[in-house]
Amino acid sequence: MTHALITGGAGFIGSHLAERLLKDGYQVTVIDDLSTGQFKNIAPLEGRPDFRYAIEDIRNSTVMDRLVSECDIIYHLAAAVGVQKIITEPINTIEVNIGGTEVVLKTARRYRKKVLIASTSEVYGKGVSFPFEEDNDCLMGPTSRNRWAYATSKAIDEFLALAYHREIGLPVVIFRLFNTVGPRQSGQYGMVVPRFVQWAMKGEPIRVYGDGQQSRCFGNVLDVIDAIQRLATMSDGVGEVFNIGSSEEISILQLAERIIERTDSPSEIKLIPYAEAYEPGFEDFRRRVPSTEKIKRATGWTPTTSLDTTIDQMIAYYKEHEING
Ligand code: UDP
């Protein structure tokens, strides 16, 4: 039986991944400090003989040494995430993202374990050629803007992982996640879709930042996990970087309208200036579109769930569960 260690396994994506791996017959261990992850995400798995967890910071190298020595493969998802959180906690963002990945890779090297590293579309920065391909240049903004600390910290994670691969042959695979959404996601840290769905369901104003003409592609979390698992189980692809995301592009204003329509909500749309929403000088991305040709060529994966279906799944989830921000 393959034993997987998921860092950040109590988070939105990590907990869905844990469920999928258990379904596939893996033994699963989760490490999560519950900074943005929530215990309730893994509570239904508690008590299973094939599942265990450690509530701990991944920078605790003693704990990580034990967990890594006992597993066959590591899915490294633990990171400081969420634009809102990144803006208000820049020290934590940099230290967790760089320090955490350093511990994961050092420990993986000790026991020579395969590591899947979660990165982000933020590393493309202000890329201007669409769709984003893995080998495109990354164009960061100035160090005086907090947002770029997140992108840069994840770019360093990628450099470090690729260096471990090139210098000592550690089997690493990096995946860059584009906007990923689905049931269980919290809106507390800034993510737009869970926020809009919950505001619409409560009949509260939908707060669209800027002019609402910026666009994103929102991928369904279960599609994304399928992509991660294809990368984890294929024999080649080590030392490579892959985009994972949807190609269905929508402006944030259209997203608000779509969600109002699907929830049949009386909510009004309010345009809020970026400086008021985040911080003065905040830089948003106008567009962010992945090329998924590389992962398709390597694994045959393409996203299959439409945004409407995902929104409906989220509405159904929030009807059953407590609204979470
Ligand atoms: N956004 C918004 N209202 C919110 C939260 C986000 O209009 O309450 C916008 C945000 O400015 C961005 C888009 O929605 O243009 C996606 O934001 P999110 O934080 O979900 O992801 P990211 O910016 O990392 O793509």
Coordinates of C-alpha atoms and ligand atoms in Angstrom, one line a residue:
M1 CA 0.0 0.0 0.0
T2 CA 1.4 3.4 -1.0
H3 CA 1.7 5.8 1.9
A4 CA 1.2 9.5 1.1
L5 CA 2.2 12.5 3.3
I6 CA 0.1 15.6 2.5
T7 CA 1.4 18.8 3.9
G8 CA -1.4 21.3 4.3
G9 CA -3.8 18.3 4.2
A10 CA -6.5 19.9 6.3
G11 CA -6.9 22.8 3.8
F12 CA -9.4 23.1 1.0
I13 CA -7.4 21.3 -1.7
G14 CA -5.4 19.1 0.7
S15 CA -8.5 17.6 2.3
H16 CA -10.1 16.8 -1.1
L17 CA -6.7 15.2 -2.1
A18 CA -6.7 13.1 1.1
E19 CA -10.2 11.8 0.3
R20 CA -9.2 10.9 -3.2
L21 CA -6.0 9.1 -2.2
L22 CA -7.9 7.1 0.5
K23 CA -10.4 6.1 -2.2
D24 CA -7.5 5.0 -4.4
G25 CA -6.3 2.7 -1.6
Y26 CA -3.5 4.8 -0.3
Q27 CA -2.5 5.2 3.4
V28 CA -2.6 8.9 4.1
T29 CA -0.9 11.1 6.7
V30 CA -1.7 14.8 6.9
I31 CA 0.4 17.5 8.6
D32 CA -1.3 20.9 9.0
D33 CA -0.9 23.7 11.5
L34 CA -4.5 24.8 10.9
S35 CA -3.4 28.3 10.0
T36 CA -5.9 28.4 7.1
G37 CA -6.8 24.7 7.1
Q38 CA -9.6 23.6 9.3
F39 CA -9.9 20.4 11.4
K40 CA -13.5 19.9 10.3
N41 CA -12.2 19.3 6.8
I42 CA -10.5 16.1 7.9
A43 CA -12.8 15.2 10.9
P44 CA -14.8 12.7 8.8
L45 CA -11.6 10.8 8.1
E46 CA -10.6 10.6 11.8
G47 CA -10.5 7.0 13.2
R48 CA -9.9 5.3 9.9
P49 CA -7.0 2.8 10.2
D50 CA -5.5 4.1 6.9
F51 CA -5.6 7.8 8.0
R52 CA -3.7 9.8 10.5
Y53 CA -2.7 13.4 11.1
A54 CA -0.3 15.6 13.0
I55 CA -1.4 19.2 13.9
E56 CA 2.0 20.8 13.5
D57 CA 4.0 23.4 11.6
I58 CA 6.0 21.8 8.7
R59 CA 9.0 23.7 9.9
N60 CA 9.2 21.3 12.9
S61 CA 12.0 19.2 11.4
T62 CA 11.8 16.5 14.1
V63 CA 8.2 15.7 13.3
M64 CA 8.8 16.0 9.5
D65 CA 11.8 13.6 9.7
R66 CA 9.5 11.0 11.2
L67 CA 6.6 11.5 8.8
V68 CA 8.8 11.6 5.7
S69 CA 10.8 8.5 6.7
E70 CA 7.5 6.6 7.0
C71 CA 5.9 7.7 3.7
D72 CA 6.5 6.8 0.0
I73 CA 5.5 10.1 -1.6
I74 CA 5.0 13.7 -0.4
Y75 CA 2.4 16.1 -1.7
H76 CA 3.6 19.5 -0.5
L77 CA 0.6 21.9 -0.4
A78 CA 1.2 23.7 2.9
A79 CA 1.8 27.4 2.4
A80 CA 0.5 30.8 3.4
V81 CA -2.3 31.5 0.9
G82 CA -5.1 34.0 0.2
V83 CA -4.5 37.5 -1.2
Q84 CA -6.0 39.1 1.9
K85 CA -3.8 37.1 4.3
I86 CA -0.7 37.7 2.2
I87 CA -1.2 41.5 2.4
T88 CA -1.8 41.6 6.1
E89 CA 0.9 39.0 7.1
P90 CA 3.9 39.4 4.9
I91 CA 6.5 38.1 7.4
N92 CA 4.6 34.9 7.9
T93 CA 4.1 34.5 4.1
I94 CA 7.7 34.7 3.3
E95 CA 8.9 32.6 6.3
V96 CA 6.4 29.8 5.9
N97 CA 6.6 29.5 2.2
I98 CA 10.4 29.5 1.9
G99 CA 11.3 27.9 5.3
G100 CA 8.6 25.2 5.0
T101 CA 9.6 24.1 1.5
E102 CA 13.2 24.0 2.7
V103 CA 12.4 21.6 5.4
V104 CA 10.3 19.4 3.1
L105 CA 13.1 19.2 0.5
K106 CA 15.9 18.6 3.0
T107 CA 13.9 15.8 4.7
A108 CA 12.9 14.3 1.3
R109 CA 16.5 14.2 0.3
R110 CA 17.5 12.4 3.5
Y111 CA 15.1 9.5 2.6
R112 CA 15.1 10.1 -1.2
K113 CA 11.3 10.4 -1.5
K114 CA 9.4 11.8 -4.4
V115 CA 7.9 15.2 -3.8
L116 CA 5.0 16.9 -5.6
I117 CA 5.3 20.7 -5.0
A118 CA 2.3 23.0 -5.2
S119 CA 3.2 26.3 -6.8
T120 CA 0.9 29.1 -8.1
S121 CA 0.1 31.0 -11.2
E122 CA 1.2 34.1 -9.3
V123 CA 4.7 33.3 -10.3
Y124 CA 3.9 34.5 -13.8
G125 CA 3.5 37.9 -12.2
K126 CA 2.3 40.5 -14.7
G127 CA 2.7 38.2 -17.7
V128 CA 1.4 39.8 -20.9
S129 CA 1.4 36.9 -23.3
F130 CA -1.7 34.7 -23.0
P131 CA -2.2 31.8 -22.3
F132 CA 0.7 31.4 -19.7
E133 CA 3.1 28.7 -20.7
E134 CA 5.4 27.1 -18.2
D135 CA 8.6 28.5 -19.8
N136 CA 7.3 32.1 -20.1
D137 CA 9.2 34.9 -18.4
C138 CA 8.0 35.9 -14.9
L139 CA 7.5 39.6 -14.5
M140 CA 7.3 40.6 -10.8
G141 CA 6.4 44.0 -9.5
P142 CA 8.4 46.1 -7.0
T143 CA 9.4 44.9 -3.5
S144 CA 7.4 47.8 -2.0
R145 CA 4.2 45.9 -2.8
N146 CA 3.4 43.0 -0.5
R147 CA 1.7 41.0 -3.1
W148 CA 4.9 40.2 -4.9
A149 CA 6.4 38.7 -1.8
Y150 CA 4.0 35.8 -2.2
A151 CA 4.8 35.3 -5.9
T152 CA 8.6 35.6 -5.2
S153 CA 8.4 33.2 -2.2
K154 CA 6.8 30.5 -4.4
A155 CA 9.2 31.2 -7.2
I156 CA 12.1 30.5 -4.8
D157 CA 10.3 27.3 -3.8
E158 CA 10.4 26.3 -7.4
F159 CA 14.0 27.2 -7.8
L160 CA 14.9 25.2 -4.7
A161 CA 13.0 22.1 -5.8
L162 CA 14.5 22.2 -9.3
A163 CA 18.0 22.7 -7.7
Y164 CA 17.4 19.5 -5.6
H165 CA 16.5 17.7 -8.7
R166 CA 19.4 18.9 -10.8
E167 CA 22.1 18.7 -8.2
I168 CA 21.2 15.5 -6.4
G169 CA 18.6 13.8 -8.6
L170 CA 15.7 14.2 -6.1
P171 CA 12.5 13.2 -7.9
V172 CA 10.4 16.4 -7.7
V173 CA 7.4 17.5 -9.8
I174 CA 6.1 21.1 -9.6
F175 CA 2.5 22.1 -10.4
R176 CA 1.3 25.7 -10.7
L177 CA -2.3 26.0 -9.6
F178 CA -4.5 28.6 -11.2
N179 CA -7.6 29.7 -9.4
T180 CA -9.1 26.6 -7.9
V181 CA -12.6 26.5 -6.4
G182 CA -15.2 24.1 -5.1
P183 CA -17.2 23.0 -2.1
R184 CA -15.5 23.5 1.4
Q185 CA -13.5 26.5 0.3
S186 CA -13.4 29.4 2.7
G187 CA -13.9 33.0 1.6
Q188 CA -12.2 34.3 4.8
Y189 CA -8.8 34.8 3.2
G190 CA -10.0 36.7 0.1
M191 CA -11.0 34.0 -2.5
V192 CA -13.6 35.5 -4.7
V193 CA -15.9 32.6 -5.6
P194 CA -16.8 31.3 -2.1
R195 CA -17.3 35.0 -1.0
F196 CA -19.7 35.8 -3.9
V197 CA -21.7 32.6 -3.5
Q198 CA -22.1 33.2 0.3
W199 CA -22.9 36.9 -0.1
A200 CA -25.5 36.0 -2.7
M201 CA -27.0 33.3 -0.6
K202 CA -27.4 35.8 2.3
G203 CA -28.7 38.6 0.0
E204 CA -25.7 40.8 0.9
P205 CA -24.0 43.2 -1.5
I206 CA -21.5 41.5 -3.8
R207 CA -18.3 43.5 -3.5
V208 CA -16.5 43.6 -6.9
Y209 CA -13.0 45.1 -6.7
G210 CA -11.8 47.6 -9.3
D211 CA -13.9 47.9 -12.5
G212 CA -14.7 44.2 -12.5
Q213 CA -13.3 43.8 -16.0
Q214 CA -10.3 41.7 -14.7
S215 CA -10.8 38.1 -15.6
R216 CA -9.8 34.7 -14.2
C217 CA -10.3 31.0 -15.1
F218 CA -11.7 29.0 -12.2
G219 CA -10.9 25.3 -12.1
N220 CA -12.9 22.7 -10.2
V221 CA -11.1 21.2 -7.2
L222 CA -11.8 17.6 -8.1
D223 CA -10.5 18.2 -11.7
V224 CA -7.4 19.8 -10.2
I225 CA -6.8 16.8 -7.9
D226 CA -7.2 14.4 -10.8
A227 CA -4.5 16.4 -12.5
I228 CA -2.2 16.3 -9.5
Q229 CA -2.7 12.5 -9.1
R230 CA -1.9 11.9 -12.8
L231 CA 1.4 13.8 -12.3
A232 CA 2.1 11.9 -9.1
T233 CA 1.7 8.5 -10.7
M234 CA 3.3 8.9 -14.1
S235 CA 6.8 7.6 -14.4
D236 CA 8.4 10.6 -16.2
G237 CA 7.9 14.3 -15.6
V238 CA 10.3 14.6 -12.7
G239 CA 12.2 17.9 -12.7
E240 CA 9.3 19.5 -14.7
V241 CA 6.8 22.3 -14.1
F242 CA 3.1 21.9 -15.1
N243 CA 0.2 24.3 -15.1
I244 CA -3.1 23.1 -13.7
G245 CA -6.2 25.2 -14.4
S246 CA -9.4 25.7 -16.3
S247 CA -9.5 27.5 -19.7
E248 CA -13.0 29.0 -19.1
E249 CA -12.3 32.7 -18.7
I250 CA -14.8 35.0 -17.0
S251 CA -14.6 38.6 -15.8
I252 CA -15.2 39.2 -12.1
L253 CA -18.3 41.3 -13.0
Q254 CA -19.7 38.5 -15.1
L255 CA -18.9 36.1 -12.3
A256 CA -20.9 38.2 -9.8
E257 CA -23.9 38.3 -12.3
R258 CA -23.6 34.6 -12.9
I259 CA -23.7 33.8 -9.2
I260 CA -26.6 36.1 -8.5
E261 CA -28.5 34.4 -11.3
R262 CA -27.7 30.8 -10.1
T263 CA -28.6 31.6 -6.5
D264 CA -31.7 33.6 -7.6
S265 CA -30.5 36.3 -5.2
P266 CA -31.7 39.9 -4.6
S267 CA -28.0 41.0 -4.0
E268 CA -26.7 44.1 -5.6
I269 CA -23.3 44.5 -7.1
K270 CA -21.0 47.2 -5.5
L271 CA -17.8 48.3 -7.2
I272 CA -15.0 48.9 -4.5
P273 CA -11.7 50.6 -5.4
Y274 CA -8.6 48.4 -4.9
A275 CA -7.0 50.8 -2.5
E276 CA -10.0 50.4 -0.2
A277 CA -10.2 46.6 -0.6
Y278 CA -6.6 45.8 -0.1
E279 CA -4.0 48.5 0.4
P280 CA -2.9 51.7 -1.4
G281 CA -1.0 50.8 -4.6
F282 CA -2.3 47.3 -4.8
E283 CA -1.7 45.7 -8.2
D284 CA -4.2 43.2 -9.5
F285 CA -3.8 41.1 -12.6
R286 CA -6.1 41.9 -15.5
R287 CA -6.1 38.4 -16.9
R288 CA -4.7 35.0 -15.9
V289 CA -5.2 32.2 -18.3
P290 CA -3.3 28.9 -18.3
S291 CA -2.0 26.9 -21.2
T292 CA -2.7 23.3 -20.2
E293 CA -1.1 21.8 -23.3
K294 CA 1.9 20.4 -21.4
I295 CA 0.0 18.4 -18.8
K296 CA -2.4 17.2 -21.5
R297 CA 0.5 15.9 -23.6
A298 CA 2.1 14.3 -20.6
T299 CA -1.0 12.8 -18.9
G300 CA -4.0 13.3 -21.2
W301 CA -5.6 15.5 -18.6
T302 CA -8.0 18.3 -19.5
P303 CA -10.4 20.1 -17.2
T304 CA -14.0 18.8 -17.6
T305 CA -16.2 20.5 -15.1
S306 CA -17.9 23.8 -16.1
L307 CA -17.9 26.8 -13.9
D308 CA -21.7 26.7 -13.6
T309 CA -21.6 23.1 -12.3
T310 CA -18.9 24.1 -9.8
I311 CA -21.0 27.1 -8.6
D312 CA -24.0 24.8 -8.2
Q313 CA -21.9 22.4 -6.2
M314 CA -20.8 25.2 -3.9
I315 CA -24.4 26.5 -3.5
A316 CA -25.4 22.9 -2.5
Y317 CA -22.5 22.7 0.0
Y318 CA -23.3 26.0 1.7
K319 CA -26.9 25.0 2.0
E320 CA -25.8 22.0 4.0
H321 CA -22.9 23.5 6.0
E322 CA -22.3 26.5 8.0
I323 CA -21.3 29.5 6.0
N324 CA -17.5 29.9 6.4
G325 CA -16.7 33.4 5.5
Ligands
UDP1 N1 -12.2 40.0 -5.8 C1 -13.4 40.8 -5.8 N2 -14.1 40.8 -4.6 C2 -13.7 40.0 -3.5 C3 -12.5 39.2 -3.6 C4 -11.8 39.3 -4.8 O1 -13.8 41.5 -6.7 O2 -14.4 40.0 -2.5 C5 -11.5 40.0 -7.1 C6 -10.0 40.3 -7.0 O3 -9.6 41.6 -6.9 C7 -9.4 39.6 -8.2 C8 -10.4 38.4 -8.4 O4 -11.6 38.7 -7.7 O5 -9.4 40.4 -9.3 C9 -9.9 37.1 -7.9 O6 -9.5 37.2 -6.6 P1 -8.9 36.0 -5.7 O7 -8.3 36.6 -4.5 O8 -10.0 35.0 -5.6 O9 -7.8 35.4 -6.6 P2 -6.5 36.0 -7.4 O10 -6.5 37.5 -7.3 O11 -5.3 35.4 -6.6 O12 -6.7 35.5 -8.7

